[in-house]
CSV table of C-alpha atoms and ligand atoms in Angstrom, one decimal:
chain,number,residue,atom,x,y,z
A,391,MET,CA,-49.7,42.8,12.4
A,392,ARG,CA,-50.1,39.1,11.6
A,393,ILE,CA,-49.7,38.0,8.0
A,394,ASN,CA,-52.6,35.7,7.2
A,395,ARG,CA,-51.4,33.0,4.7
A,396,LYS,CA,-52.4,29.5,4.2
A,397,ILE,CA,-48.9,28.0,3.9
A,398,GLN,CA,-46.4,29.0,6.5
A,399,THR,CA,-42.8,27.7,6.5
A,400,LEU,CA,-40.9,27.0,9.7
A,401,ASP,CA,-38.8,30.1,9.2
A,402,GLU,CA,-41.9,32.3,8.5
A,403,PHE,CA,-43.6,30.9,11.6
A,404,THR,CA,-40.6,31.5,14.0
A,405,ILE,CA,-40.2,35.0,12.6
A,406,GLN,CA,-43.9,35.7,12.9
A,407,GLN,CA,-43.7,34.6,16.6
A,408,MET,CA,-40.8,37.1,17.0
A,409,ARG,CA,-43.1,39.9,15.9
A,410,ASP,CA,-44.9,39.5,19.2
A,411,PHE,CA,-41.7,40.2,21.1
A,412,PRO,CA,-40.2,43.5,20.0
A,413,ASN,CA,-37.0,42.8,22.0
A,414,ALA,CA,-36.4,39.4,20.6
A,415,THR,CA,-32.9,39.0,19.0
A,416,GLY,CA,-33.9,36.3,16.6
A,417,GLU,CA,-31.3,33.9,18.0
A,418,LEU,CA,-33.8,31.2,18.8
A,419,SER,CA,-35.3,31.5,15.3
A,420,GLY,CA,-31.8,31.1,13.9
A,421,LEU,CA,-31.2,28.1,16.0
A,422,LEU,CA,-34.4,26.4,14.9
A,423,ARG,CA,-33.6,27.3,11.3
A,424,ASP,CA,-30.2,25.6,11.7
A,425,ILE,CA,-31.8,22.5,13.2
A,426,GLY,CA,-34.3,22.4,10.3
A,427,LEU,CA,-31.5,22.5,7.8
A,428,ALA,CA,-29.6,19.6,9.5
A,429,ALA,CA,-32.9,17.7,9.7
A,430,LYS,CA,-33.4,18.1,5.9
A,431,ARG,CA,-29.9,16.8,5.2
A,432,VAL,CA,-30.5,13.8,7.5
A,433,HIS,CA,-33.9,13.2,5.9
A,434,VAL,CA,-32.2,12.9,2.5
A,435,GLU,CA,-29.7,10.3,3.8
A,436,VAL,CA,-32.4,8.3,5.8
A,437,ASN,CA,-34.5,8.1,2.6
A,438,LYS,CA,-31.7,6.5,0.7
A,439,ALA,CA,-30.4,4.4,3.5
A,440,GLY,CA,-31.3,1.2,1.7
A,441,LEU,CA,-29.5,2.2,-1.4
A,442,VAL,CA,-26.0,3.3,-0.3
A,443,ASP,CA,-23.3,2.0,1.9
A,444,ILE,CA,-24.4,4.1,4.8
A,445,LEU,CA,-26.6,1.5,6.3
A,446,GLY,CA,-25.4,-0.7,9.1
A,447,ASP,CA,-23.0,-0.6,12.0
A,448,ALA,CA,-20.0,1.7,11.9
A,449,GLY,CA,-18.1,-0.9,13.9
A,450,THR,CA,-17.8,1.3,17.0
A,451,MET,CA,-19.7,1.7,20.3
A,452,ASN,CA,-21.1,5.0,21.5
A,453,VAL,CA,-20.5,6.2,25.1
A,454,GLN,CA,-23.5,4.2,26.2
A,455,GLY,CA,-21.9,1.0,25.1
A,456,GLU,CA,-24.3,0.6,22.2
A,457,ASP,CA,-23.5,-0.2,18.6
A,458,VAL,CA,-23.3,3.0,16.6
A,459,LYS,CA,-24.9,2.9,13.2
A,460,LYS,CA,-23.4,4.9,10.3
A,461,LEU,CA,-26.3,7.2,10.0
A,462,ASP,CA,-26.0,8.1,13.7
A,463,ILE,CA,-22.5,9.4,13.0
A,464,PHE,CA,-23.8,11.3,9.9
A,465,ALA,CA,-26.6,12.8,11.8
A,466,ASN,CA,-24.4,13.8,14.7
A,467,ASN,CA,-22.0,15.5,12.3
A,468,GLN,CA,-24.8,17.3,10.5
A,469,PHE,CA,-26.3,18.8,13.7
A,470,MET,CA,-22.9,19.6,15.2
A,471,GLY,CA,-21.8,21.2,11.9
A,472,VAL,CA,-24.8,23.5,11.4
A,473,LEU,CA,-24.8,24.6,15.0
A,474,ARG,CA,-21.0,25.2,15.1
A,475,HIS,CA,-21.1,27.3,11.9
A,476,GLY,CA,-24.3,29.1,12.9
A,477,ILE,CA,-24.3,32.1,15.2
A,478,SER,CA,-27.0,31.0,17.7
A,479,CYS,CA,-25.4,28.3,19.8
A,480,ALA,CA,-22.5,28.4,22.2
A,481,GLY,CA,-22.1,24.6,22.5
A,482,ILE,CA,-23.7,21.2,22.2
A,483,GLY,CA,-24.1,17.9,24.0
A,484,SER,CA,-24.9,14.8,22.1
A,485,GLU,CA,-25.9,11.3,23.0
A,486,GLU,CA,-23.2,10.2,20.6
A,487,MET,CA,-20.3,12.1,22.2
A,488,ASP,CA,-18.5,11.5,25.5
A,489,ASP,CA,-18.5,15.1,26.5
A,490,ILE,CA,-20.0,18.5,25.7
A,491,VAL,CA,-18.5,20.4,22.8
A,492,VAL,CA,-18.0,24.1,23.5
A,493,PHE,CA,-17.6,26.1,20.3
A,494,ASP,CA,-15.5,28.8,22.0
A,495,ASP,CA,-15.0,31.4,19.2
A,496,GLU,CA,-15.8,35.1,19.3
A,497,VAL,CA,-19.3,34.7,17.8
A,498,SER,CA,-20.4,31.5,19.6
A,499,ASN,CA,-19.3,32.9,23.0
A,500,GLN,CA,-21.8,35.6,22.5
A,501,SER,CA,-24.7,33.1,21.9
A,502,LYS,CA,-27.1,32.8,24.7
A,503,TYR,CA,-28.2,29.2,24.0
A,504,VAL,CA,-26.8,25.7,24.2
A,505,CYS,CA,-28.3,22.7,22.6
A,506,LEU,CA,-28.5,19.0,23.5
A,507,PHE,CA,-29.6,16.3,21.1
A,508,ASP,CA,-30.0,12.7,20.3
A,509,PRO,CA,-29.1,12.8,16.6
A,510,LEU,CA,-30.8,9.6,15.6
A,511,ASP,CA,-33.0,7.8,18.1
A,512,GLY,CA,-34.3,4.4,17.3
A,513,SER,CA,-31.3,3.7,15.1
A,514,SER,CA,-31.6,-0.1,15.6
A,515,ASN,CA,-34.6,0.3,13.3
A,516,ILE,CA,-32.7,1.9,10.4
A,517,ASP,CA,-32.1,-1.3,8.5
A,518,VAL,CA,-35.7,-2.5,8.7
A,519,ASN,CA,-37.2,0.7,7.4
A,520,VAL,CA,-39.0,1.8,10.6
A,521,SER,CA,-39.5,5.4,11.6
A,522,ILE,CA,-36.5,7.0,13.5
A,523,GLY,CA,-36.0,10.5,14.8
A,524,THR,CA,-33.9,13.3,16.1
A,525,ILE,CA,-34.6,14.9,19.5
A,526,PHE,CA,-33.3,18.3,20.7
A,527,SER,CA,-33.4,20.5,23.7
A,528,VAL,CA,-32.5,24.2,24.0
A,529,PHE,CA,-31.3,25.9,27.2
A,530,ARG,CA,-30.4,29.5,27.9
A,531,ARG,CA,-26.9,29.7,29.2
A,532,VAL,CA,-26.3,30.3,32.9
A,533,SER,CA,-22.6,31.1,32.3
A,534,GLU,CA,-21.4,34.6,31.5
A,535,LEU,CA,-22.0,35.8,27.9
A,536,GLY,CA,-18.8,36.5,26.0
A,537,LYS,CA,-17.0,33.6,27.7
A,538,PRO,CA,-17.1,29.9,26.6
A,539,ALA,CA,-20.1,27.9,27.6
A,540,THR,CA,-19.6,25.6,30.7
A,541,LYS,CA,-21.0,22.2,31.8
A,542,ALA,CA,-23.4,24.0,34.1
A,543,ASP,CA,-25.2,25.4,31.1
A,544,PHE,CA,-26.1,21.8,30.1
A,545,LEU,CA,-26.8,20.4,33.6
A,546,GLN,CA,-30.0,22.4,34.1
A,547,ALA,CA,-33.4,20.9,35.2
A,548,GLY,CA,-35.7,20.3,32.2
A,549,ILE,CA,-38.1,23.0,33.4
A,550,LYS,CA,-35.5,25.6,32.3
A,551,GLN,CA,-35.7,24.5,28.7
A,552,VAL,CA,-36.5,27.4,26.3
A,553,ALA,CA,-37.5,25.1,23.5
A,554,ALA,CA,-37.5,21.4,22.7
A,555,GLY,CA,-38.5,19.4,19.7
A,556,TYR,CA,-38.0,16.3,17.6
A,557,VAL,CA,-37.9,15.4,13.9
A,558,ILE,CA,-39.6,12.1,12.9
A,559,TYR,CA,-38.3,10.5,9.7
A,560,GLY,CA,-41.5,8.5,8.9
A,561,SER,CA,-44.0,8.1,6.1
A,562,SER,CA,-43.4,11.9,6.0
A,563,THR,CA,-40.7,13.9,7.7
A,564,MET,CA,-42.0,16.1,10.4
A,565,LEU,CA,-40.4,18.6,12.8
A,566,VAL,CA,-42.3,19.3,16.0
A,567,TYR,CA,-41.1,21.9,18.5
A,568,ALA,CA,-42.5,23.5,21.6
A,569,THR,CA,-41.8,26.7,23.5
A,570,ARG,CA,-43.8,27.8,26.5
A,571,ARG,CA,-46.2,29.4,24.0
A,572,GLY,CA,-47.3,26.1,22.4
A,573,ALA,CA,-46.3,23.0,20.4
A,574,ASN,CA,-46.4,23.1,16.6
A,575,GLY,CA,-45.7,20.6,13.9
A,576,PHE,CA,-44.2,21.1,10.5
A,577,THR,CA,-44.3,18.6,7.7
A,578,LEU,CA,-41.5,18.6,5.1
A,579,ASP,CA,-42.9,19.6,1.8
A,580,GLN,CA,-40.4,18.0,-0.5
A,581,SER,CA,-41.6,20.0,-3.5
A,582,ILE,CA,-40.2,23.2,-2.0
A,583,GLY,CA,-37.8,21.7,0.5
A,584,GLU,CA,-39.3,23.4,3.4
A,585,PHE,CA,-41.0,22.4,6.7
A,586,THR,CA,-44.5,23.9,6.5
A,587,LEU,CA,-46.9,24.3,9.4
A,588,SER,CA,-49.3,21.3,9.3
A,589,HIS,CA,-50.1,20.7,13.0
A,590,PRO,CA,-50.7,24.1,14.7
A,591,ASP,CA,-51.0,24.3,18.5
A,592,ILE,CA,-50.8,20.6,19.2
A,593,LYS,CA,-52.8,19.4,22.2
A,594,CYS,CA,-52.4,15.9,23.6
A,595,PRO,CA,-55.8,14.3,24.1
A,596,GLU,CA,-56.7,13.9,27.8
A,597,THR,CA,-56.9,10.2,27.4
A,598,GLY,CA,-56.4,7.5,24.8
A,599,LYS,CA,-56.6,3.9,24.0
A,600,MET,CA,-53.0,3.0,23.4
A,601,TYR,CA,-50.2,2.0,25.8
A,602,SER,CA,-46.6,1.5,24.7
A,603,VAL,CA,-44.1,-0.6,26.7
A,604,ASN,CA,-41.7,-3.4,26.0
A,605,HIS,CA,-43.7,-6.4,27.2
A,606,GLY,CA,-40.6,-8.6,27.0
A,607,ASN,CA,-39.3,-7.0,30.2
A,608,PHE,CA,-42.6,-7.4,32.0
A,609,PHE,CA,-41.3,-9.7,34.8
A,610,GLN,CA,-38.4,-7.3,35.5
A,611,TYR,CA,-40.7,-4.3,36.2
A,612,ASN,CA,-41.7,-3.3,39.7
A,613,GLU,CA,-45.1,-4.4,41.1
A,614,LYS,CA,-46.7,-1.0,40.5
A,615,VAL,CA,-45.8,-1.0,36.8
A,616,LYS,CA,-46.9,-4.6,36.4
A,617,LYS,CA,-50.2,-3.8,38.0
A,618,TYR,CA,-50.8,-0.8,35.7
A,619,ILE,CA,-49.9,-2.8,32.6
A,620,THR,CA,-52.2,-5.6,33.7
A,621,ALA,CA,-55.0,-3.0,34.3
A,622,CYS,CA,-54.4,-1.8,30.7
A,623,GLN,CA,-54.9,-5.3,29.4
A,624,LYS,CA,-58.1,-5.7,31.4
A,625,LYS,CA,-59.8,-2.6,30.1
A,626,THR,CA,-63.1,-3.2,28.6
A,627,LYS,CA,-65.6,-0.9,26.9
A,628,ASP,CA,-67.2,-0.4,30.2
A,629,ASN,CA,-64.2,1.3,31.8
A,630,GLY,CA,-62.6,3.2,28.9
A,631,GLY,CA,-61.1,0.3,26.9
A,632,PRO,CA,-60.3,-1.8,25.3
A,633,TYR,CA,-56.7,-0.6,25.1
A,634,THR,CA,-54.3,-1.5,22.3
A,635,GLN,CA,-50.7,-2.2,22.8
A,636,ARG,CA,-48.4,-0.4,20.3
A,637,TYR,CA,-44.6,-0.5,20.7
A,638,ILE,CA,-42.4,0.5,17.8
A,639,GLY,CA,-39.1,0.5,19.7
A,640,SER,CA,-38.5,4.0,18.4
A,641,MET,CA,-39.6,6.4,21.1
A,642,VAL,CA,-40.0,9.3,18.7
A,643,ALA,CA,-42.5,7.4,16.7
A,644,ASP,CA,-44.3,6.0,19.8
A,645,VAL,CA,-44.5,9.3,21.6
A,646,HIS,CA,-45.4,11.2,18.5
A,647,ARG,CA,-48.4,8.9,17.9
A,648,ASN,CA,-49.5,9.2,21.5
A,649,LEU,CA,-49.1,13.0,21.4
A,650,ILE,CA,-51.5,13.2,18.5
A,651,LYS,CA,-53.9,10.4,19.2
A,652,GLY,CA,-53.6,10.0,23.0
A,653,GLY,CA,-51.9,7.3,24.9
A,654,ILE,CA,-49.1,6.4,27.3
A,655,PHE,CA,-45.5,5.4,26.7
A,656,MET,CA,-43.4,3.7,29.4
A,657,TYR,CA,-39.8,2.8,29.6
A,658,PRO,CA,-39.6,1.7,33.3
A,659,GLY,CA,-36.5,0.6,35.2
A,660,THR,CA,-35.9,-3.1,35.3
A,661,SER,CA,-34.3,-5.3,38.0
A,662,ASP,CA,-31.2,-5.4,35.8
A,663,LYS,CA,-31.2,-1.7,34.9
A,664,PRO,CA,-33.1,0.2,37.7
A,665,LYS,CA,-32.6,3.5,35.7
A,666,GLY,CA,-34.0,2.0,32.5
A,667,LYS,CA,-32.5,2.8,29.2
A,668,LEU,CA,-33.5,6.3,28.2
A,669,ARG,CA,-31.3,9.4,28.8
A,670,LEU,CA,-32.7,12.3,30.8
A,671,LEU,CA,-31.0,15.1,28.8
A,672,TYR,CA,-31.3,13.9,25.3
A,673,GLU,CA,-34.6,12.0,25.2
A,674,CYS,CA,-36.7,12.4,28.3
A,675,ASN,CA,-36.4,16.2,29.1
A,676,PRO,CA,-37.3,17.3,25.6
A,677,PHE,CA,-40.3,15.0,25.3
A,678,ALA,CA,-41.4,15.9,28.8
A,679,PHE,CA,-41.3,19.6,27.9
A,680,ILE,CA,-43.3,19.1,24.7
A,681,ILE,CA,-46.0,16.9,26.3
A,682,GLU,CA,-46.5,19.3,29.2
A,683,VAL,CA,-46.9,22.3,26.8
A,684,ALA,CA,-49.4,20.1,25.0
A,685,GLY,CA,-51.3,19.3,28.2
A,686,GLY,CA,-49.9,15.9,29.0
A,687,LYS,CA,-47.6,14.7,31.8
A,688,ALA,CA,-44.2,13.0,32.2
A,689,THR,CA,-42.6,11.4,35.3
A,690,ASP,CA,-39.9,9.0,36.3
A,691,GLY,CA,-42.5,7.0,38.2
A,692,ASN,CA,-42.1,9.2,41.3
A,693,MET,CA,-41.4,12.8,40.3
A,694,ARG,CA,-41.9,15.1,37.4
A,695,ILE,CA,-39.2,14.7,34.8
A,696,LEU,CA,-38.8,18.4,34.4
A,697,ASP,CA,-37.9,18.9,38.1
A,698,ILE,CA,-35.0,16.5,38.1
A,699,GLU,CA,-31.7,18.2,38.6
A,700,PRO,CA,-29.2,16.3,36.4
A,701,LYS,CA,-25.9,15.3,37.9
A,702,GLU,CA,-24.2,14.2,34.7
A,703,ILE,CA,-24.9,14.6,31.0
A,704,HIS,CA,-25.4,11.0,30.1
A,705,GLU,CA,-27.6,10.0,33.0
A,706,ARG,CA,-30.6,7.7,32.5
A,707,THR,CA,-34.0,7.7,34.0
A,708,PRO,CA,-37.2,5.5,34.0
A,709,PHE,CA,-39.7,7.3,31.8
A,710,PHE,CA,-43.5,7.5,31.8
A,711,ILE,CA,-45.2,10.0,29.4
A,712,GLY,CA,-48.6,10.6,27.9
A,713,SER,CA,-52.1,11.8,28.2
A,714,ARG,CA,-53.0,13.4,31.5
A,715,LEU,CA,-55.7,11.0,32.6
A,716,MET,CA,-53.8,7.9,31.7
A,717,MET,CA,-50.7,9.2,33.6
A,718,GLU,CA,-52.9,10.0,36.6
A,719,GLU,CA,-54.3,6.4,36.5
A,720,LEU,CA,-50.7,5.1,36.5
A,721,GLU,CA,-49.8,7.5,39.4
A,722,GLY,CA,-52.8,6.3,41.4
A,723,THR,CA,-51.9,2.6,40.9
A,724,GLU,CA,-50.9,1.0,44.3
B,1536,AHG,P1,-31.8,2.9,19.9
B,1536,AHG,O1,-31.6,4.3,19.5
B,1536,AHG,O2,-30.5,2.3,20.5
B,1536,AHG,O3,-32.4,2.0,18.9
B,1536,AHG,O4,-32.8,3.0,21.2
B,1536,AHG,C1,-34.1,3.4,21.0
B,1536,AHG,C2,-34.7,3.7,22.3
B,1536,AHG,C3,-36.1,4.3,22.2
B,1536,AHG,O5,-36.3,5.1,21.1
B,1536,AHG,C4,-37.0,3.1,22.2
B,1536,AHG,O6,-38.2,3.4,22.7
B,1536,AHG,C5,-36.2,2.2,23.1
B,1536,AHG,O7,-34.8,2.5,23.0
B,1536,AHG,C6,-36.4,0.7,22.8
B,1536,AHG,O8,-35.7,-0.1,23.7
B,1536,AHG,P2,-36.0,-1.6,23.9
B,1536,AHG,O9,-35.6,-2.3,22.6
B,1536,AHG,O10,-35.2,-2.0,25.1
B,1536,AHG,O11,-37.5,-1.7,24.2
């Protein structure tokens, strides 16, 4: 029996979903609760970023060779901490860490899930008060339960994800997650300190009027991408336009907006960096899963992101994601 209430918290929602599966163990709900808790802690720090000495570079580089901001480290530690101390995760992979971390204790070895995350995406925007986010991806282990998780658990094609989601620290803080059953968004109600269901069963509009790409790299893109961007610029009201270009430089914010309003986001390869900038496991797979559940599409320019078999945990890929018809127009560009 479904409880019909106006306000539903993230925990209530995931538990409600479990009621439809009598054999569910509650591990996934536990994992999402842990992620929600870490997100609330990061939300608090992001909100006071301008006030305390947490802002700015930590003076180190992450494994991708990029400057690490202090909040990146804070967020990484929060997510790792809650998942390590919870009972629903056997190990994690993070954009901020060289290698996977296998929790390897009696309880964690019994957990059937592993989690990958980008603790703070768009961190170069922290010191200018622009929206940033956390992205996460959950896989069922392929290694034997009762034993420590292995790298093979993390190197699975995106199509095998059990759940994926993101938190956007913006004008409000929102957690959006998807399972095969649907994508749902929860806004943090600060008066009760809970994520509450605000965007049930999100569907990405079939088309939109916004395209997001770094125009500064235009001359380094391949001909097909240049042609598509030019076609976007030439849209008029007679052929579905005019289009607006919106590029925040914080993928969570750009893709979140396109998911809700319709649009396309592109981070193509460039002549300097043929694989682009974004990471398959921490950024592209989770968003590809969410957008597909919501009716949109995601590719690397040639193939579906979710079908890519990853070879190493930090690999990058060109990334195109958005409303179905806009993606099909890109695919049809010659
Ligand atoms: P970072 O976390 O280093 O700020 O990177 C953010 C990512 C992604 O969120 C964003 O869309 C893209 O990098 C922006 O990169 P460019 O500045 O190269 O366009």
